[in-house]
PDB file of C-alpha atoms and ligand atoms in Angstrom:
ATOM      1  CA  MET Y   1       0.000   0.000   0.000  1.00  0.00           C
ATOM      2  CA  ASN Y   2       1.514   3.373  -0.965  1.00  0.00           C
ATOM      3  CA  ARG Y   3       1.727   6.367   1.447  1.00  0.00           C
ATOM      4  CA  SER Y   4      -1.310   8.124  -0.037  1.00  0.00           C
ATOM      5  CA  ALA Y   5      -3.454   5.033   0.430  1.00  0.00           C
ATOM      6  CA  GLN Y   6      -2.148   4.602   3.988  1.00  0.00           C
ATOM      7  CA  ILE Y   7      -3.090   8.195   4.897  1.00  0.00           C
ATOM      8  CA  GLN Y   8      -6.518   7.829   3.327  1.00  0.00           C
ATOM      9  CA  ARG Y   9      -7.140   4.634   5.280  1.00  0.00           C
ATOM     10  CA  LEU Y  10      -5.892   6.295   8.506  1.00  0.00           C
ATOM     11  CA  ILE Y  11      -8.348   9.189   8.276  1.00  0.00           C
ATOM     12  CA  GLY Y  12     -11.195   6.895   7.390  1.00  0.00           C
ATOM     13  CA  LEU Y  13     -11.321   7.328   3.632  1.00  0.00           C
ATOM     14  CA  GLY Y  14     -10.887   3.583   3.377  1.00  0.00           C
ATOM     15  CA  PRO Y  15      -9.618   1.522   0.498  1.00  0.00           C
ATOM     16  CA  GLY Y  16      -9.988   2.884  -2.988  1.00  0.00           C
ATOM     17  CA  TRP Y  17     -13.131   2.122  -4.925  1.00  0.00           C
ATOM     18  CA  GLU Y  18     -14.995   3.490  -7.863  1.00  0.00           C
ATOM     19  CA  GLY Y  19     -18.159   5.404  -7.058  1.00  0.00           C
ATOM     20  CA  ARG Y  20     -21.282   4.314  -8.857  1.00  0.00           C
ATOM     21  CA  PRO Y  21     -22.534   6.856 -11.415  1.00  0.00           C
ATOM     22  CA  GLY Y  22     -24.919   9.269  -9.723  1.00  0.00           C
ATOM     23  CA  TRP Y  23     -24.140   7.998  -6.192  1.00  0.00           C
ATOM     24  CA  PHE Y  24     -22.775  11.281  -4.919  1.00  0.00           C
ATOM     25  CA  GLU Y  25     -25.541  13.369  -6.454  1.00  0.00           C
ATOM     26  CA  GLN Y  26     -28.200  11.223  -4.799  1.00  0.00           C
ATOM     27  CA  HIS Y  27     -26.446  10.854  -1.445  1.00  0.00           C
ATOM     28  CA  PRO Y  28     -28.578  12.338   1.384  1.00  0.00           C
ATOM     29  CA  ALA Y  29     -25.703  14.588   2.431  1.00  0.00           C
ATOM     30  CA  ALA Y  30     -25.399  15.997  -1.074  1.00  0.00           C
ATOM     31  CA  LEU Y  31     -29.134  16.566  -1.296  1.00  0.00           C
ATOM     32  CA  GLN Y  32     -29.132  18.244   2.118  1.00  0.00           C
ATOM     33  CA  ARG Y  33     -26.237  20.467   1.098  1.00  0.00           C
ATOM     34  CA  SER Y  34     -28.088  21.516  -2.029  1.00  0.00           C
ATOM     35  CA  LEU Y  35     -31.083  22.482   0.070  1.00  0.00           C
ATOM     36  CA  CYS Y  36     -28.927  24.438   2.508  1.00  0.00           C
ATOM     37  CA  GLN Y  37     -27.130  26.235  -0.293  1.00  0.00           C
ATOM     38  CA  ALA Y  38     -30.438  27.153  -1.896  1.00  0.00           C
ATOM     39  CA  GLU Y  39     -31.777  28.466   1.419  1.00  0.00           C
ATOM     40  CA  SER Y  40     -28.561  30.331   2.057  1.00  0.00           C
ATOM     41  CA  ALA Y  41     -28.708  31.982  -1.352  1.00  0.00           C
ATOM     42  CA  GLU Y  42     -32.229  33.140  -0.618  1.00  0.00           C
ATOM     43  CA  THR Y  43     -31.578  34.508   2.839  1.00  0.00           C
ATOM     44  CA  THR Y  44     -28.085  35.934   2.639  1.00  0.00           C
ATOM     45  CA  ASN Y  45     -28.001  39.651   3.364  1.00  0.00           C
ATOM     46  CA  ALA Y  46     -25.124  42.006   2.931  1.00  0.00           C
ATOM     47  CA  GLU Y  47     -22.357  40.399   4.957  1.00  0.00           C
ATOM     48  CA  PRO Y  48     -19.470  42.043   6.711  1.00  0.00           C
ATOM     49  CA  ALA Y  49     -16.219  41.167   5.041  1.00  0.00           C
ATOM     50  CA  PRO Y  50     -14.039  38.815   7.077  1.00  0.00           C
ATOM     51  CA  ALA Y  51     -10.494  39.756   7.924  1.00  0.00           C
ATOM     52  CA  VAL Y  52      -9.073  37.996   4.906  1.00  0.00           C
ATOM     53  CA  ILE Y  53      -5.440  38.043   3.983  1.00  0.00           C
ATOM     54  CA  ALA Y  54      -4.735  37.346   0.356  1.00  0.00           C
ATOM     55  CA  PRO Y  55      -4.509  33.582   0.081  1.00  0.00           C
ATOM     56  CA  ILE Y  56      -0.982  32.215   0.145  1.00  0.00           C
ATOM     57  CA  GLN Y  57      -2.217  29.537  -2.184  1.00  0.00           C
ATOM     58  CA  ALA Y  58      -5.343  27.680  -2.976  1.00  0.00           C
ATOM     59  CA  ALA Y  59      -5.799  24.553  -0.964  1.00  0.00           C
ATOM     60  CA  PRO Y  60      -3.750  21.986  -2.835  1.00  0.00           C
ATOM     61  CA  ALA Y  61      -5.598  19.028  -4.196  1.00  0.00           C
ATOM     62  CA  PRO Y  62      -4.255  15.641  -3.188  1.00  0.00           C
ATOM     63  CA  ALA Y  63      -2.144  13.819  -5.739  1.00  0.00           C
ATOM     64  CA  SER Y  64      -5.208  11.955  -6.778  1.00  0.00           C
ATOM     65  CA  THR Y  65      -8.703  12.746  -5.635  1.00  0.00           C
ATOM     66  CA  PRO Y  66      -9.497  10.055  -3.100  1.00  0.00           C
ATOM     67  CA  PRO Y  67     -12.609   8.075  -3.836  1.00  0.00           C
ATOM     68  CA  GLN Y  68     -15.310   8.168  -1.239  1.00  0.00           C
ATOM     69  CA  PRO Y  69     -16.426   5.126   0.732  1.00  0.00           C
ATOM     70  CA  ALA Y  70     -20.051   4.358   1.295  1.00  0.00           C
ATOM     71  CA  PRO Y  71     -21.052   5.254   4.873  1.00  0.00           C
ATOM     72  CA  SER Y  72     -20.984   2.349   7.271  1.00  0.00           C
ATOM     73  CA  PRO Y  73     -24.333   1.299   8.755  1.00  0.00           C
ATOM     74  CA  ALA Y  74     -23.239   2.704  12.133  1.00  0.00           C
ATOM     75  CA  GLU Y  75     -22.329   6.092  10.685  1.00  0.00           C
ATOM     76  CA  ALA Y  76     -25.382   6.197   8.461  1.00  0.00           C
ATOM     77  CA  ALA Y  77     -27.416   5.722  11.613  1.00  0.00           C
ATOM     78  CA  THR Y  78     -25.724   8.630  13.376  1.00  0.00           C
ATOM     79  CA  PRO Y  79     -28.552  11.001  14.297  1.00  0.00           C
ATOM     80  CA  ALA Y  80     -28.270  14.533  13.009  1.00  0.00           C
ATOM     81  CA  PRO Y  81     -28.261  17.190  15.738  1.00  0.00           C
ATOM     82  CA  THR Y  82     -31.507  18.890  16.574  1.00  0.00           C
ATOM     83  CA  PRO Y  83     -31.929  21.641  14.000  1.00  0.00           C
ATOM     84  CA  VAL Y  84     -32.012  25.019  15.668  1.00  0.00           C
ATOM     85  CA  ALA Y  85     -32.053  28.334  13.914  1.00  0.00           C
ATOM     86  CA  ALA Y  86     -28.679  30.038  13.801  1.00  0.00           C
ATOM     87  CA  PRO Y  87     -28.320  33.185  15.834  1.00  0.00           C
ATOM     88  CA  ALA Y  88     -29.300  36.292  13.926  1.00  0.00           C
ATOM     89  CA  ALA Y  89     -25.832  37.719  14.279  1.00  0.00           C
ATOM     90  CA  VAL Y  90     -22.688  36.030  15.477  1.00  0.00           C
ATOM     91  CA  PRO Y  91     -20.969  38.273  18.019  1.00  0.00           C
ATOM     92  CA  ALA Y  92     -17.444  39.235  17.196  1.00  0.00           C
ATOM     93  CA  MET Y  93     -14.598  37.893  19.287  1.00  0.00           C
ATOM     94  CA  VAL Y  94     -12.939  41.217  19.950  1.00  0.00           C
ATOM     95  CA  ALA Y  95      -9.942  40.753  22.155  1.00  0.00           C
ATOM     96  CA  ASP Y  96      -9.532  43.353  24.851  1.00  0.00           C
ATOM     97  CA  THR Y  97      -5.758  43.299  25.068  1.00  0.00           C
ATOM     98  CA  ALA Y  98      -5.849  45.843  27.877  1.00  0.00           C
ATOM     99  CA  ALA Y  99      -7.861  43.486  30.069  1.00  0.00           C
ATOM    100  CA  PRO Y 100      -5.791  41.772  32.751  1.00  0.00           C
ATOM    101  CA  LEU Y 101      -4.600  38.340  31.713  1.00  0.00           C
ATOM    102  CA  LEU Y 102      -5.421  35.716  34.313  1.00  0.00           C
ATOM    103  CA  GLU Y 103      -2.834  33.101  35.148  1.00  0.00           C
ATOM    104  CA  TRP Y 104      -3.614  29.819  33.387  1.00  0.00           C
ATOM    105  CA  ASP Y 105      -4.633  28.043  36.602  1.00  0.00           C
ATOM    106  CA  ALA Y 106      -6.833  30.958  37.644  1.00  0.00           C
ATOM    107  CA  LEU Y 107      -8.421  30.951  34.200  1.00  0.00           C
ATOM    108  CA  GLU Y 108      -9.209  27.239  34.533  1.00  0.00           C
ATOM    109  CA  ARG Y 109     -10.777  27.864  37.931  1.00  0.00           C
ATOM    110  CA  ALA Y 110     -12.797  30.789  36.588  1.00  0.00           C
ATOM    111  CA  VAL Y 111     -14.240  28.598  33.843  1.00  0.00           C
ATOM    112  CA  ARG Y 112     -14.952  25.747  36.254  1.00  0.00           C
ATOM    113  CA  ASP Y 113     -16.909  28.086  38.533  1.00  0.00           C
ATOM    114  CA  CYS Y 114     -18.520  30.184  35.810  1.00  0.00           C
ATOM    115  CA  ARG Y 115     -22.269  30.811  35.937  1.00  0.00           C
ATOM    116  CA  ASP Y 116     -22.362  33.690  33.445  1.00  0.00           C
ATOM    117  CA  CYS Y 117     -24.939  32.155  31.123  1.00  0.00           C
ATOM    118  CA  ARG Y 118     -27.837  29.688  31.227  1.00  0.00           C
ATOM    119  CA  LEU Y 119     -25.672  26.756  30.147  1.00  0.00           C
ATOM    120  CA  CYS Y 120     -24.333  26.439  33.687  1.00  0.00           C
ATOM    121  CA  GLN Y 121     -27.725  25.053  34.685  1.00  0.00           C
ATOM    122  CA  THR Y 122     -27.647  22.076  32.315  1.00  0.00           C
ATOM    123  CA  ARG Y 123     -23.958  21.175  32.038  1.00  0.00           C
ATOM    124  CA  THR Y 124     -22.431  18.190  33.796  1.00  0.00           C
ATOM    125  CA  GLN Y 125     -19.112  20.008  33.923  1.00  0.00           C
ATOM    126  CA  THR Y 126     -17.204  22.655  32.024  1.00  0.00           C
ATOM    127  CA  VAL Y 127     -14.784  21.711  29.237  1.00  0.00           C
ATOM    128  CA  PHE Y 128     -11.728  23.964  29.330  1.00  0.00           C
ATOM    129  CA  GLY Y 129      -9.460  22.388  26.705  1.00  0.00           C
ATOM    130  CA  ARG Y 130      -6.765  19.806  26.240  1.00  0.00           C
ATOM    131  CA  GLY Y 131      -3.254  19.511  24.849  1.00  0.00           C
ATOM    132  CA  ASN Y 132      -0.039  21.438  25.180  1.00  0.00           C
ATOM    133  CA  LYS Y 133      -0.514  25.095  26.109  1.00  0.00           C
ATOM    134  CA  GLN Y 134       2.879  25.797  24.549  1.00  0.00           C
ATOM    135  CA  ALA Y 135       1.750  24.241  21.260  1.00  0.00           C
ATOM    136  CA  ARG Y 136       2.119  26.199  18.019  1.00  0.00           C
ATOM    137  CA  TRP Y 137      -1.221  24.944  16.668  1.00  0.00           C
ATOM    138  CA  LEU Y 138      -4.518  25.967  18.275  1.00  0.00           C
ATOM    139  CA  LEU Y 139      -7.628  24.088  17.184  1.00  0.00           C
ATOM    140  CA  ILE Y 140     -10.936  25.742  18.061  1.00  0.00           C
ATOM    141  CA  GLY Y 141     -14.283  23.994  17.849  1.00  0.00           C
ATOM    142  CA  GLU Y 142     -17.806  24.992  18.705  1.00  0.00           C
ATOM    143  CA  ALA Y 143     -18.955  23.609  22.053  1.00  0.00           C
ATOM    144  CA  PRO Y 144     -18.869  20.408  24.090  1.00  0.00           C
ATOM    145  CA  GLY Y 145     -21.150  17.586  23.009  1.00  0.00           C
ATOM    146  CA  GLU Y 146     -22.607  14.822  25.107  1.00  0.00           C
ATOM    147  CA  GLN Y 147     -19.383  12.847  25.560  1.00  0.00           C
ATOM    148  CA  GLU Y 148     -17.302  15.987  26.140  1.00  0.00           C
ATOM    149  CA  ASP Y 149     -19.770  17.114  28.797  1.00  0.00           C
ATOM    150  CA  LYS Y 150     -19.452  13.737  30.527  1.00  0.00           C
ATOM    151  CA  GLN Y 151     -15.673  13.489  30.318  1.00  0.00           C
ATOM    152  CA  GLY Y 152     -14.734  17.145  30.700  1.00  0.00           C
ATOM    153  CA  LEU Y 153     -12.517  17.054  27.598  1.00  0.00           C
ATOM    154  CA  PRO Y 154     -13.023  18.459  24.097  1.00  0.00           C
ATOM    155  CA  PHE Y 155     -13.203  16.261  21.008  1.00  0.00           C
ATOM    156  CA  VAL Y 156     -13.691  12.825  22.523  1.00  0.00           C
ATOM    157  CA  GLY Y 157     -15.828  10.020  21.129  1.00  0.00           C
ATOM    158  CA  ARG Y 158     -15.982   9.229  17.426  1.00  0.00           C
ATOM    159  CA  ALA Y 159     -15.463  12.831  16.310  1.00  0.00           C
ATOM    160  CA  GLY Y 160     -12.407  13.097  18.533  1.00  0.00           C
ATOM    161  CA  GLN Y 161     -11.046   9.822  17.178  1.00  0.00           C
ATOM    162  CA  LEU Y 162     -11.450  11.070  13.630  1.00  0.00           C
ATOM    163  CA  LEU Y 163      -9.692  14.326  14.520  1.00  0.00           C
ATOM    164  CA  ASP Y 164      -6.849  12.422  16.192  1.00  0.00           C
ATOM    165  CA  ASN Y 165      -6.429  10.245  13.103  1.00  0.00           C
ATOM    166  CA  MET Y 166      -6.372  13.269  10.817  1.00  0.00           C
ATOM    167  CA  LEU Y 167      -3.849  15.059  13.021  1.00  0.00           C
ATOM    168  CA  SER Y 168      -1.713  11.943  13.104  1.00  0.00           C
ATOM    169  CA  ALA Y 169      -1.832  11.670   9.321  1.00  0.00           C
ATOM    170  CA  THR Y 170      -0.655  15.290   9.195  1.00  0.00           C
ATOM    171  CA  GLY Y 171       2.271  14.445  11.477  1.00  0.00           C
ATOM    172  CA  LEU Y 172       0.814  16.163  14.561  1.00  0.00           C
ATOM    173  CA  ASP Y 173       0.551  14.642  18.011  1.00  0.00           C
ATOM    174  CA  ARG Y 174      -2.693  15.634  19.740  1.00  0.00           C
ATOM    175  CA  ASP Y 175      -1.033  15.927  23.133  1.00  0.00           C
ATOM    176  CA  GLN Y 176       2.210  17.611  22.140  1.00  0.00           C
ATOM    177  CA  ASP Y 177       1.708  19.636  18.968  1.00  0.00           C
ATOM    178  CA  VAL Y 178      -1.743  21.141  19.431  1.00  0.00           C
ATOM    179  CA  TYR Y 179      -4.000  22.719  21.976  1.00  0.00           C
ATOM    180  CA  ILE Y 180      -7.718  22.124  21.469  1.00  0.00           C
ATOM    181  CA  ALA Y 181     -10.477  24.334  22.849  1.00  0.00           C
ATOM    182  CA  ASN Y 182     -14.038  25.336  22.084  1.00  0.00           C
ATOM    183  CA  VAL Y 183     -15.765  28.694  21.744  1.00  0.00           C
ATOM    184  CA  LEU Y 184     -18.208  27.633  24.467  1.00  0.00           C
ATOM    185  CA  LYS Y 185     -17.040  25.857  27.594  1.00  0.00           C
ATOM    186  CA  CYS Y 186     -20.419  24.299  28.463  1.00  0.00           C
ATOM    187  CA  ARG Y 187     -22.655  22.004  26.443  1.00  0.00           C
ATOM    188  CA  PRO Y 188     -25.788  23.484  24.875  1.00  0.00           C
ATOM    189  CA  PRO Y 189     -28.650  21.094  25.761  1.00  0.00           C
ATOM    190  CA  GLY Y 190     -29.382  18.549  23.065  1.00  0.00           C
ATOM    191  CA  ASN Y 191     -26.350  19.760  21.115  1.00  0.00           C
ATOM    192  CA  ARG Y 192     -28.349  22.705  19.839  1.00  0.00           C
ATOM    193  CA  ASN Y 193     -26.535  25.597  18.231  1.00  0.00           C
ATOM    194  CA  PRO Y 194     -24.995  28.115  20.618  1.00  0.00           C
ATOM    195  CA  SER Y 195     -26.919  31.349  20.923  1.00  0.00           C
ATOM    196  CA  GLY Y 196     -25.367  34.749  20.389  1.00  0.00           C
ATOM    197  CA  ASP Y 197     -25.615  35.765  24.036  1.00  0.00           C
ATOM    198  CA  GLU Y 198     -23.965  32.518  25.150  1.00  0.00           C
ATOM    199  CA  ILE Y 199     -21.062  33.122  22.791  1.00  0.00           C
ATOM    200  CA  ALA Y 200     -20.777  36.700  24.010  1.00  0.00           C
ATOM    201  CA  SER Y 201     -20.775  35.581  27.648  1.00  0.00           C
ATOM    202  CA  CYS Y 202     -18.100  32.946  27.098  1.00  0.00           C
ATOM    203  CA  GLN Y 203     -15.784  34.553  24.580  1.00  0.00           C
ATOM    204  CA  ASN Y 204     -13.426  36.122  27.078  1.00  0.00           C
ATOM    205  CA  TYR Y 205     -12.253  32.689  28.214  1.00  0.00           C
ATOM    206  CA  LEU Y 206     -11.188  31.714  24.706  1.00  0.00           C
ATOM    207  CA  ILE Y 207      -9.612  35.118  24.139  1.00  0.00           C
ATOM    208  CA  GLN Y 208      -7.539  34.627  27.277  1.00  0.00           C
ATOM    209  CA  GLN Y 209      -6.534  31.125  26.161  1.00  0.00           C
ATOM    210  CA  ILE Y 210      -5.378  32.541  22.818  1.00  0.00           C
ATOM    211  CA  ARG Y 211      -3.414  35.296  24.563  1.00  0.00           C
ATOM    212  CA  HIS Y 212      -1.664  32.678  26.692  1.00  0.00           C
ATOM    213  CA  ILE Y 213      -0.875  30.222  23.920  1.00  0.00           C
ATOM    214  CA  GLN Y 214      -0.023  32.780  21.210  1.00  0.00           C
ATOM    215  CA  PRO Y 215      -0.200  30.086  18.549  1.00  0.00           C
ATOM    216  CA  THR Y 216       1.502  30.263  15.186  1.00  0.00           C
ATOM    217  CA  LEU Y 217      -1.653  29.023  13.459  1.00  0.00           C
ATOM    218  CA  ILE Y 218      -5.311  28.695  14.427  1.00  0.00           C
ATOM    219  CA  LEU Y 219      -7.477  26.026  12.827  1.00  0.00           C
ATOM    220  CA  ALA Y 220     -11.162  26.900  13.227  1.00  0.00           C
ATOM    221  CA  LEU Y 221     -13.248  23.732  13.059  1.00  0.00           C
ATOM    222  CA  GLY Y 222     -16.837  24.219  12.004  1.00  0.00           C
ATOM    223  CA  ARG Y 223     -19.133  27.066  11.119  1.00  0.00           C
ATOM    224  CA  PHE Y 224     -19.606  28.594  14.542  1.00  0.00           C
ATOM    225  CA  ALA Y 225     -15.938  28.756  15.424  1.00  0.00           C
ATOM    226  CA  ALA Y 226     -15.100  30.229  12.034  1.00  0.00           C
ATOM    227  CA  GLN Y 227     -17.939  32.750  12.003  1.00  0.00           C
ATOM    228  CA  THR Y 228     -17.318  33.842  15.574  1.00  0.00           C
ATOM    229  CA  LEU Y 229     -13.599  34.341  15.157  1.00  0.00           C
ATOM    230  CA  LEU Y 230     -13.856  35.987  11.742  1.00  0.00           C
ATOM    231  CA  GLN Y 231     -16.963  38.068  12.444  1.00  0.00           C
ATOM    232  CA  THR Y 232     -18.742  36.843   9.367  1.00  0.00           C
ATOM    233  CA  GLU Y 233     -21.814  34.890   8.400  1.00  0.00           C
ATOM    234  CA  LYS Y 234     -20.151  33.268   5.415  1.00  0.00           C
ATOM    235  CA  SER Y 235     -20.344  29.516   5.052  1.00  0.00           C
ATOM    236  CA  ILE Y 236     -17.535  27.059   5.580  1.00  0.00           C
ATOM    237  CA  GLY Y 237     -17.460  26.525   1.836  1.00  0.00           C
ATOM    238  CA  GLN Y 238     -16.789  30.229   1.320  1.00  0.00           C
ATOM    239  CA  LEU Y 239     -14.183  30.452   4.074  1.00  0.00           C
ATOM    240  CA  ARG Y 240     -12.060  27.341   3.600  1.00  0.00           C
ATOM    241  CA  GLY Y 241      -9.044  27.285   1.300  1.00  0.00           C
ATOM    242  CA  LYS Y 242      -8.012  30.831   2.297  1.00  0.00           C
ATOM    243  CA  LEU Y 243      -5.660  32.210   4.892  1.00  0.00           C
ATOM    244  CA  HIS Y 244      -7.514  34.504   7.319  1.00  0.00           C
ATOM    245  CA  SER Y 245      -6.350  36.073  10.528  1.00  0.00           C
ATOM    246  CA  TYR Y 246      -7.664  36.604  14.027  1.00  0.00           C
ATOM    247  CA  GLN Y 247      -5.868  39.323  15.993  1.00  0.00           C
ATOM    248  CA  ASP Y 248      -2.956  39.018  13.548  1.00  0.00           C
ATOM    249  CA  ILE Y 249      -2.733  35.265  14.088  1.00  0.00           C
ATOM    250  CA  PRO Y 250      -3.067  33.300  10.821  1.00  0.00           C
ATOM    251  CA  LEU Y 251      -6.278  31.276  10.777  1.00  0.00           C
ATOM    252  CA  ILE Y 252      -7.527  28.499   8.507  1.00  0.00           C
ATOM    253  CA  VAL Y 253     -11.073  27.171   8.399  1.00  0.00           C
ATOM    254  CA  SER Y 254     -12.144  23.563   8.046  1.00  0.00           C
ATOM    255  CA  TYR Y 255     -15.047  21.276   8.822  1.00  0.00           C
ATOM    256  CA  HIS Y 256     -15.932  20.057  12.294  1.00  0.00           C
ATOM    257  CA  PRO Y 257     -15.138  16.322  12.674  1.00  0.00           C
ATOM    258  CA  ALA Y 258     -18.708  15.636  13.886  1.00  0.00           C
ATOM    259  CA  TYR Y 259     -19.962  17.048  10.589  1.00  0.00           C
ATOM    260  CA  LEU Y 260     -17.546  14.846   8.675  1.00  0.00           C
ATOM    261  CA  LEU Y 261     -18.938  11.756  10.391  1.00  0.00           C
ATOM    262  CA  ARG Y 262     -22.311  12.570   8.873  1.00  0.00           C
ATOM    263  CA  ASN Y 263     -20.966  13.814   5.550  1.00  0.00           C
ATOM    264  CA  GLN Y 264     -18.383  11.332   4.336  1.00  0.00           C
ATOM    265  CA  PRO Y 265     -17.999  12.923   0.887  1.00  0.00           C
ATOM    266  CA  ASP Y 266     -16.525  16.046   2.518  1.00  0.00           C
ATOM    267  CA  LYS Y 267     -13.712  14.140   4.253  1.00  0.00           C
ATOM    268  CA  HIS Y 268     -11.375  14.662   1.334  1.00  0.00           C
ATOM    269  CA  LYS Y 269     -11.993  18.434   1.574  1.00  0.00           C
ATOM    270  CA  ALA Y 270     -11.023  18.351   5.235  1.00  0.00           C
ATOM    271  CA  TRP Y 271      -7.858  16.525   4.242  1.00  0.00           C
ATOM    272  CA  GLN Y 272      -7.122  19.247   1.685  1.00  0.00           C
ATOM    273  CA  ASP Y 273      -7.593  21.831   4.452  1.00  0.00           C
ATOM    274  CA  LEU Y 274      -5.122  20.038   6.687  1.00  0.00           C
ATOM    275  CA  VAL Y 275      -2.562  19.826   3.896  1.00  0.00           C
ATOM    276  CA  PHE Y 276      -3.082  23.555   3.277  1.00  0.00           C
ATOM    277  CA  ALA Y 277      -2.665  24.234   7.000  1.00  0.00           C
ATOM    278  CA  ARG Y 278       0.449  22.093   7.237  1.00  0.00           C
ATOM    279  CA  ASN Y 279       2.068  23.854   4.247  1.00  0.00           C
ATOM    280  CA  THR Y 280       1.064  27.272   5.593  1.00  0.00           C
ATOM    281  CA  PHE Y 281       2.492  26.423   9.007  1.00  0.00           C
ATOM    282  CA  ALA Y 282       5.801  25.380   7.385  1.00  0.00           C
ATOM    283  CA  ARG Y 283       5.960  28.745   5.578  1.00  0.00           C
ATOM    284  CA  LEU Y 284       5.213  30.638   8.774  1.00  0.00           C
ATOM    285  CA  GLN Y 285       7.917  28.709  10.586  1.00  0.00           C
ATOM    286  CA  ASP Y 286      10.410  29.528   7.829  1.00  0.00           C
ATOM    287  CA  ARG Y 287       9.622  33.244   8.170  1.00  0.00           C
ATOM    288  CA  SER Y 288      10.072  33.323  11.935  1.00  0.00           C
TER     289      SER Y 288
HETATM  290  S1  SF4 H   1     -20.821  28.562  28.533  1.00  0.00           S
HETATM  291 FE1  SF4 H   1     -19.155  29.900  29.193  1.00  0.00          FE
HETATM  292  S2  SF4 H   1     -20.183  31.756  29.967  1.00  0.00           S
HETATM  293 FE2  SF4 H   1     -21.723  30.094  29.904  1.00  0.00          FE
HETATM  294  S3  SF4 H   1     -21.646  29.211  31.973  1.00  0.00           S
HETATM  295 FE3  SF4 H   1     -20.281  27.979  30.653  1.00  0.00          FE
HETATM  296  S4  SF4 H   1     -18.238  28.898  30.982  1.00  0.00           S
HETATM  297 FE4  SF4 H   1     -19.757  30.389  31.727  1.00  0.00          FE
END
């Protein structure tokens, strides 16, 4: 098995196969995406421009476009999250650099004891983050899910396993090379979408984490993380493949692993994003 096939197998793309004609077009995920895109086109208002730096390069395509496996019965049975309307406006994550920076331990305690929004009433525990706080990569997701709420750690369960496999395929160790956090530190009930006031209440914790870590590169995983950090309502499809910045820190957007579990055909795009991120990180390292 060559290296490309090994990487594809490692991140769950599985052995190569030829898709049946029309399979992708009729796949439920593709049909759902079409619906979403149509709705988005109808409802999109004038959007604020994100802080976009001219792209270093388009996301490179893999040597050969990996074929997509059919979803396993277990993954096909994965229930979609309860659909909840997105907040009308995603609050901007505006870092107040004049605000006092809490020590890391004090910040952890502040999150653990926080009761600043309604989510404190339904959480099992807060989820602060995991990984190396001296890491050069910072991965930011949306909010804890059911397993994260139970275990007190971000990105556990099947989505976390997929992320770990993808990081490993990129040559990154989840404990040493990255720090992983969420925009929200408490689980929204039923995995509903975070509301704007919850994001606003919680954002200072993430801002303080970013100020501590001072990463070389931020990878925003999923729509909410990307829209919150970039102060935009653009879709993942519009934001990925470009180099953005948050508070002068380079930022790349990709899909949330939980989304990829439900949308297998987009796994190869997430792999492209990681390759883009890895190449961008290498360039940033060379410049420093
Ligand atoms: S989500 Fe954030 S602001 Fe809300 S209670 Fe949890 S830690 Fe506090």
